[in-house]
Amino acid sequence: MLNEVDVKRINLPKDPSKTELHKNEAQFLLSYDTLTLERCNPNIDNIRLNFFVNFTSQVVNHFSLKNLNFRFVVNFNDGPENEATETRFCFARPRKSPHICIPDSHLGRTVSICDSLKSIDKPFEEKLDKASFFGSDTGRKYKDGSVQRVNLCKKYKNSDKVIAKITNFVEQPFDISIYHQPVSIKDQLNYKYILNVNGNTTSWERLIWAMHSNSFCVFVKPPAHQDEISWYYHIFDLSQYFLTLDEDSLENFLNWSENWKSEIQFFKEHQKKIANTLAKPDFHAHYYAQVLMAYNKIYNESNKQS
């Protein structure tokens, strides 16, 4: 579980109190069993801030982590700003960045959705033999200003096999040809295949409930500049249990999916096992406690040497 706190990758702030705080960032002191907010950027997401404070305090108290003493910076955006080179705690990060992923603020919603699937899902065999993506137009931009999600929807806007639509335009110009009103999770579960397409970072709750469902979750390969991970990606080595397809291969896969029945069943079973674990808050808490202890050790050993 401690791969996320890798001394070869992280870059501890030399002096957290002098670290520039970008939008939606805050500096904390965790001393023994008390978490103190020391300073924050004026532009802060209070919902995510409150989740972090409450979750951290609960984990510290539940696991009796009384010997912690360190300062750290937390980023409450979907992921850290690109210019942030000193380690942040964050909800998702670029794969090669120096940051440390922690459980995200959608945890409660994720657990709730997974609990509800038993009453709204249907067997795989009864679903439409199609792939679907419904989501916002978020994403890191290509040089031409476009984003992967919008490009995917445009590519398949006339497809009978790949149903890909933008349900909320927040960054790109509105395009009626790829727009669809918001689609409930129950309706998305009518499709055999659910596409996981990164937005600003990873798809937080979508990936977990898609794995937890009776549908088959397919990774759409992100562009190199958008290779983001959540904290559990390396724990489970998700690459072993997903088909990762580029945008051009989706229809071809669907046309030949009958030949992949055994592989799809294998992947589906393992995806569901992973999601069953991730739908348990205790697992998130246990991981986070390990991160806090590992970071505390590295932080204090570094201070002794300086």
Short mmCIF file of C-alpha atoms in Angstrom, two decimals:
data_model
loop_
_atom_site.label_atom_id
_atom_site.label_comp_id
_atom_site.label_asym_id
_atom_site.label_seq_id
_atom_site.Cartn_x
_atom_site.Cartn_y
_atom_site.Cartn_z
CA MET A 1 0.00 0.00 0.00
CA LEU A 2 2.93 2.36 0.50
CA ASN A 3 3.95 2.65 -3.17
CA GLU A 4 2.27 6.06 -3.18
CA VAL A 5 4.81 7.41 -0.66
CA ASP A 6 7.97 6.71 -2.62
CA VAL A 7 11.06 8.65 -1.52
CA LYS A 8 12.43 8.39 -5.06
CA ARG A 9 9.43 10.24 -6.46
CA ILE A 10 8.18 12.70 -3.86
CA ASN A 11 9.77 16.13 -3.38
CA LEU A 12 9.19 17.34 0.17
CA PRO A 13 8.74 21.11 0.55
CA LYS A 14 11.91 22.50 2.15
CA ASP A 15 9.75 24.87 4.17
CA PRO A 16 5.99 24.29 3.82
CA SER A 17 5.27 27.71 5.34
CA LYS A 18 7.00 29.33 2.33
CA THR A 19 5.45 27.11 -0.33
CA GLU A 20 3.32 29.07 -2.77
CA LEU A 21 -0.30 28.04 -2.38
CA HIS A 22 -2.09 27.77 -5.71
CA LYS A 23 -5.84 27.97 -6.18
CA ASN A 24 -7.67 25.58 -3.85
CA GLU A 25 -4.63 24.74 -1.73
CA ALA A 26 -4.11 24.83 2.02
CA GLN A 27 -1.30 24.16 4.48
CA PHE A 28 -1.90 22.03 7.54
CA LEU A 29 -0.06 20.99 10.66
CA LEU A 30 -0.77 17.48 11.92
CA SER A 31 0.67 17.37 15.42
CA TYR A 32 0.03 14.26 17.45
CA ASP A 33 -3.74 13.79 17.11
CA THR A 34 -4.65 17.37 16.17
CA LEU A 35 -5.07 18.72 12.63
CA THR A 36 -4.68 22.50 12.29
CA LEU A 37 -5.35 24.61 9.20
CA GLU A 38 -2.47 27.12 9.16
CA ARG A 39 -3.14 29.01 5.92
CA CYS A 40 -4.98 28.64 2.64
CA ASN A 41 -5.42 30.26 -0.74
CA PRO A 42 -8.41 32.67 -0.72
CA ASN A 43 -9.99 30.59 -3.48
CA ILE A 44 -10.87 27.38 -1.65
CA ASP A 45 -13.55 24.70 -2.08
CA ASN A 46 -15.07 24.52 1.39
CA ILE A 47 -16.95 21.29 0.71
CA ARG A 48 -13.75 19.45 -0.19
CA LEU A 49 -11.88 21.21 2.62
CA ASN A 50 -14.46 20.08 5.18
CA PHE A 51 -14.39 16.51 3.85
CA PHE A 52 -10.61 16.44 4.18
CA VAL A 53 -10.58 17.85 7.72
CA ASN A 54 -13.29 15.48 8.93
CA PHE A 55 -11.90 12.39 7.18
CA THR A 56 -8.34 13.05 8.36
CA SER A 57 -9.44 13.64 11.95
CA GLN A 58 -11.55 10.47 11.92
CA VAL A 59 -8.67 8.37 10.56
CA VAL A 60 -6.17 9.80 13.06
CA ASN A 61 -8.52 9.10 15.97
CA HIS A 62 -9.72 5.69 14.76
CA PHE A 63 -6.18 4.34 14.32
CA SER A 64 -4.82 6.21 17.38
CA LEU A 65 -2.12 7.94 15.34
CA LYS A 66 -0.74 10.00 18.21
CA ASN A 67 2.90 10.22 17.15
CA LEU A 68 2.46 12.24 13.96
CA ASN A 69 4.13 15.62 13.63
CA PHE A 70 4.48 17.23 10.22
CA ARG A 71 3.38 20.10 7.99
CA PHE A 72 1.99 19.49 4.52
CA VAL A 73 0.16 21.13 1.64
CA VAL A 74 -3.14 19.77 0.29
CA ASN A 75 -4.58 20.48 -3.16
CA PHE A 76 -8.39 20.39 -3.37
CA ASN A 77 -8.68 20.74 -7.14
CA ASP A 78 -9.34 17.69 -9.28
CA GLY A 79 -5.52 17.52 -9.39
CA PRO A 80 -2.49 19.74 -8.60
CA GLU A 81 -1.52 22.63 -10.85
CA ASN A 82 1.12 21.66 -13.39
CA GLU A 83 3.66 24.13 -11.99
CA ALA A 84 3.48 22.60 -8.50
CA THR A 85 6.79 20.73 -8.19
CA GLU A 86 6.79 20.22 -4.42
CA THR A 87 4.74 17.36 -3.04
CA ARG A 88 1.06 17.93 -2.35
CA PHE A 89 -1.56 15.61 -0.92
CA CYS A 90 -4.24 15.41 -3.62
CA PHE A 91 -7.25 13.43 -4.85
CA ALA A 92 -5.63 12.48 -8.20
CA ARG A 93 -2.30 13.21 -9.85
CA PRO A 94 -0.26 12.87 -13.04
CA ARG A 95 1.40 9.46 -12.95
CA LYS A 96 4.96 10.83 -12.92
CA SER A 97 4.33 13.74 -10.56
CA PRO A 98 5.82 14.11 -7.04
CA HIS A 99 2.40 14.25 -5.38
CA ILE A 100 0.63 11.81 -3.06
CA CYS A 101 -2.91 10.57 -3.76
CA ILE A 102 -5.40 10.25 -0.94
CA PRO A 103 -9.07 9.12 -0.97
CA ASP A 104 -11.20 11.70 -2.78
CA SER A 105 -14.10 13.75 -1.53
CA HIS A 106 -16.65 11.71 -3.52
CA LEU A 107 -16.18 8.76 -1.14
CA GLY A 108 -19.62 9.01 0.44
CA ARG A 109 -21.35 9.28 -2.94
CA THR A 110 -19.33 6.36 -4.30
CA VAL A 111 -20.35 4.08 -1.45
CA SER A 112 -23.99 5.17 -1.77
CA ILE A 113 -24.09 4.47 -5.52
CA CYS A 114 -22.49 1.04 -5.14
CA ASP A 115 -25.00 0.14 -2.43
CA SER A 116 -27.87 1.09 -4.75
CA LEU A 117 -26.75 -1.01 -7.72
CA LYS A 118 -28.45 -4.16 -6.46
CA SER A 119 -31.83 -2.53 -6.96
CA ILE A 120 -31.22 -0.72 -10.28
CA ASP A 121 -28.84 -2.95 -12.28
CA LYS A 122 -29.71 -5.85 -14.58
CA PRO A 123 -27.82 -8.95 -15.80
CA PHE A 124 -25.15 -8.36 -18.44
CA GLU A 125 -27.02 -10.50 -20.97
CA GLU A 126 -30.09 -8.25 -20.79
CA LYS A 127 -28.21 -5.06 -21.55
CA LEU A 128 -27.88 -3.28 -24.90
CA ASP A 129 -24.91 -4.53 -26.89
CA LYS A 130 -23.42 -1.05 -27.05
CA ALA A 131 -20.83 1.13 -25.28
CA SER A 132 -21.76 4.38 -23.59
CA PHE A 133 -20.19 7.53 -22.24
CA PHE A 134 -22.20 10.36 -20.72
CA GLY A 135 -20.33 13.15 -18.96
CA SER A 136 -19.07 16.71 -18.90
CA ASP A 137 -16.62 18.21 -21.39
CA THR A 138 -13.75 18.47 -18.90
CA GLY A 139 -10.20 17.40 -19.66
CA ARG A 140 -6.67 18.64 -20.20
CA LYS A 141 -6.50 20.39 -23.53
CA TYR A 142 -4.55 19.40 -26.62
CA LYS A 143 -2.51 22.14 -28.29
CA ASP A 144 -5.48 22.91 -30.55
CA GLY A 145 -7.69 23.55 -27.50
CA SER A 146 -9.78 20.39 -27.83
CA VAL A 147 -10.24 17.71 -25.16
CA GLN A 148 -10.48 13.93 -25.43
CA ARG A 149 -14.06 13.59 -24.25
CA VAL A 150 -15.40 16.03 -26.83
CA ASN A 151 -13.26 14.51 -29.59
CA LEU A 152 -14.59 11.05 -28.71
CA CYS A 153 -18.20 12.24 -28.85
CA LYS A 154 -17.67 13.93 -32.20
CA LYS A 155 -16.01 10.85 -33.63
CA TYR A 156 -18.95 8.62 -32.74
CA LYS A 157 -21.86 11.05 -33.02
CA ASN A 158 -23.38 8.98 -35.86
CA SER A 159 -22.48 5.57 -34.45
CA ASP A 160 -25.08 2.94 -33.57
CA LYS A 161 -22.58 1.07 -31.39
CA VAL A 162 -20.84 3.79 -29.37
CA ILE A 163 -23.23 6.19 -27.64
CA ALA A 164 -21.03 9.06 -26.45
CA LYS A 165 -22.57 12.37 -25.40
CA ILE A 166 -21.65 15.49 -23.43
CA THR A 167 -24.24 16.24 -20.76
CA ASN A 168 -22.66 19.41 -19.39
CA PHE A 169 -20.63 21.97 -21.32
CA VAL A 170 -18.44 23.90 -18.89
CA GLU A 171 -15.27 24.49 -20.92
CA GLN A 172 -15.88 23.87 -24.62
CA PRO A 173 -18.34 25.66 -26.94
CA PHE A 174 -21.82 24.15 -26.84
CA ASP A 175 -22.39 21.62 -29.64
CA ILE A 176 -25.95 20.38 -30.06
CA SER A 177 -24.79 17.45 -32.21
CA ILE A 178 -23.06 15.78 -29.25
CA TYR A 179 -25.25 17.07 -26.42
CA HIS A 180 -27.59 14.93 -24.34
CA GLN A 181 -29.54 15.82 -21.24
CA PRO A 182 -28.09 14.29 -18.05
CA VAL A 183 -28.50 10.50 -17.90
CA SER A 184 -29.13 8.67 -14.64
CA ILE A 185 -26.83 5.89 -13.54
CA LYS A 186 -29.76 3.49 -13.82
CA ASP A 187 -30.14 4.38 -17.50
CA GLN A 188 -26.39 4.16 -18.13
CA LEU A 189 -26.55 0.61 -16.78
CA ASN A 190 -28.70 -0.35 -19.77
CA TYR A 191 -25.46 -0.66 -21.75
CA LYS A 192 -23.14 -3.68 -21.66
CA TYR A 193 -20.03 -1.51 -21.91
CA ILE A 194 -19.29 1.65 -19.95
CA LEU A 195 -16.40 3.77 -21.18
CA ASN A 196 -14.03 5.28 -18.65
CA VAL A 197 -12.70 8.53 -20.13
CA ASN A 198 -10.55 10.80 -17.97
CA GLY A 199 -11.83 14.32 -17.36
CA ASN A 200 -9.77 16.93 -15.56
CA THR A 201 -8.14 13.96 -13.87
CA THR A 202 -9.50 10.48 -13.19
CA SER A 203 -13.19 9.62 -13.07
CA TRP A 204 -13.63 9.40 -9.32
CA GLU A 205 -16.87 7.61 -8.50
CA ARG A 206 -17.74 6.61 -12.09
CA LEU A 207 -14.89 4.13 -12.40
CA ILE A 208 -15.71 2.39 -9.14
CA TRP A 209 -19.46 2.05 -9.69
CA ALA A 210 -18.89 0.94 -13.29
CA MET A 211 -16.59 -1.83 -12.04
CA HIS A 212 -19.11 -2.68 -9.32
CA SER A 213 -21.95 -3.04 -11.83
CA ASN A 214 -22.88 -5.91 -14.13
CA SER A 215 -21.62 -3.92 -17.12
CA PHE A 216 -18.06 -4.17 -18.39
CA CYS A 217 -15.88 -1.10 -17.86
CA VAL A 218 -13.52 -0.26 -20.74
CA PHE A 219 -10.64 2.19 -20.37
CA VAL A 220 -10.24 4.65 -23.19
CA LYS A 221 -6.52 5.31 -23.38
CA PRO A 222 -5.81 8.88 -22.24
CA PRO A 223 -3.47 11.15 -24.19
CA ALA A 224 0.08 11.38 -22.86
CA HIS A 225 -0.58 14.79 -21.30
CA GLN A 226 -3.55 13.42 -19.36
CA ASP A 227 -2.16 10.24 -17.80
CA GLU A 228 -3.69 10.65 -14.33
CA ILE A 229 -4.08 8.13 -11.51
CA SER A 230 -6.06 7.76 -8.30
CA TRP A 231 -4.56 6.27 -5.14
CA TYR A 232 -5.73 2.71 -5.80
CA TYR A 233 -4.45 2.37 -9.39
CA HIS A 234 -1.11 0.86 -8.44
CA ILE A 235 -2.46 -1.14 -5.48
CA PHE A 236 -4.60 -3.26 -7.76
CA ASP A 237 -2.60 -2.77 -10.97
CA LEU A 238 -5.75 -1.96 -12.88
CA SER A 239 -4.03 -2.54 -16.23
CA GLN A 240 -4.36 -6.28 -15.61
CA TYR A 241 -8.15 -6.22 -15.44
CA PHE A 242 -9.16 -3.78 -18.15
CA LEU A 243 -9.20 -3.57 -21.87
CA THR A 244 -7.49 -0.30 -22.68
CA LEU A 245 -8.51 0.86 -26.14
CA ASP A 246 -7.67 3.97 -28.10
CA GLU A 247 -10.49 6.06 -29.49
CA ASP A 248 -10.26 4.50 -32.95
CA SER A 249 -10.66 0.91 -31.72
CA LEU A 250 -14.00 1.05 -29.91
CA GLU A 251 -16.35 0.08 -32.73
CA ASN A 252 -13.99 -2.63 -33.90
CA PHE A 253 -13.96 -4.13 -30.40
CA LEU A 254 -17.75 -4.08 -30.21
CA ASN A 255 -18.06 -5.75 -33.59
CA TRP A 256 -15.82 -8.57 -32.41
CA SER A 257 -16.95 -8.71 -28.74
CA GLU A 258 -18.66 -12.09 -29.28
CA ASN A 259 -15.19 -13.55 -29.72
CA TRP A 260 -14.07 -12.08 -26.39
CA LYS A 261 -16.72 -13.62 -24.14
CA SER A 262 -14.39 -15.57 -21.86
CA GLU A 263 -11.93 -12.67 -21.53
CA ILE A 264 -14.72 -10.22 -20.80
CA GLN A 265 -16.14 -12.50 -18.13
CA PHE A 266 -12.69 -12.86 -16.55
CA PHE A 267 -12.18 -9.10 -16.50
CA LYS A 268 -15.70 -8.44 -15.20
CA GLU A 269 -15.26 -10.80 -12.26
CA HIS A 270 -12.00 -9.16 -11.23
CA GLN A 271 -13.34 -5.64 -11.72
CA LYS A 272 -16.23 -6.44 -9.41
CA LYS A 273 -13.88 -7.86 -6.75
CA ILE A 274 -11.80 -4.66 -6.84
CA ALA A 275 -14.91 -2.48 -6.67
CA ASN A 276 -16.31 -4.49 -3.75
CA THR A 277 -13.19 -3.59 -1.81
CA LEU A 278 -13.24 0.05 -2.89
CA ALA A 279 -16.89 0.39 -1.88
CA LYS A 280 -15.87 -0.09 1.76
CA PRO A 281 -14.89 3.14 3.58
CA ASP A 282 -12.68 1.16 5.98
CA PHE A 283 -10.34 0.26 3.14
CA HIS A 284 -9.93 3.93 2.20
CA ALA A 285 -9.28 4.80 5.84
CA HIS A 286 -6.70 2.04 6.30
CA TYR A 287 -4.81 3.15 3.19
CA TYR A 288 -4.85 6.79 4.31
CA ALA A 289 -3.54 5.88 7.78
CA GLN A 290 -0.61 4.09 6.10
CA VAL A 291 0.10 7.21 4.02
CA LEU A 292 0.09 9.49 7.06
CA MET A 293 2.52 7.25 8.95
CA ALA A 294 4.84 6.85 5.97
CA TYR A 295 4.87 10.58 5.21
CA ASN A 296 5.52 11.36 8.87
CA LYS A 297 8.58 9.11 8.85
CA ILE A 298 10.02 10.63 5.66
CA TYR A 299 9.27 14.19 6.77
CA ASN A 300 10.94 13.86 10.16
CA GLU A 301 13.94 11.93 8.85
CA SER A 302 14.44 14.68 6.27
CA ASN A 303 14.32 17.37 8.95
CA LYS A 304 16.97 15.53 11.01
CA GLN A 305 19.33 15.51 8.04
CA SER A 306 18.86 19.20 7.21
#
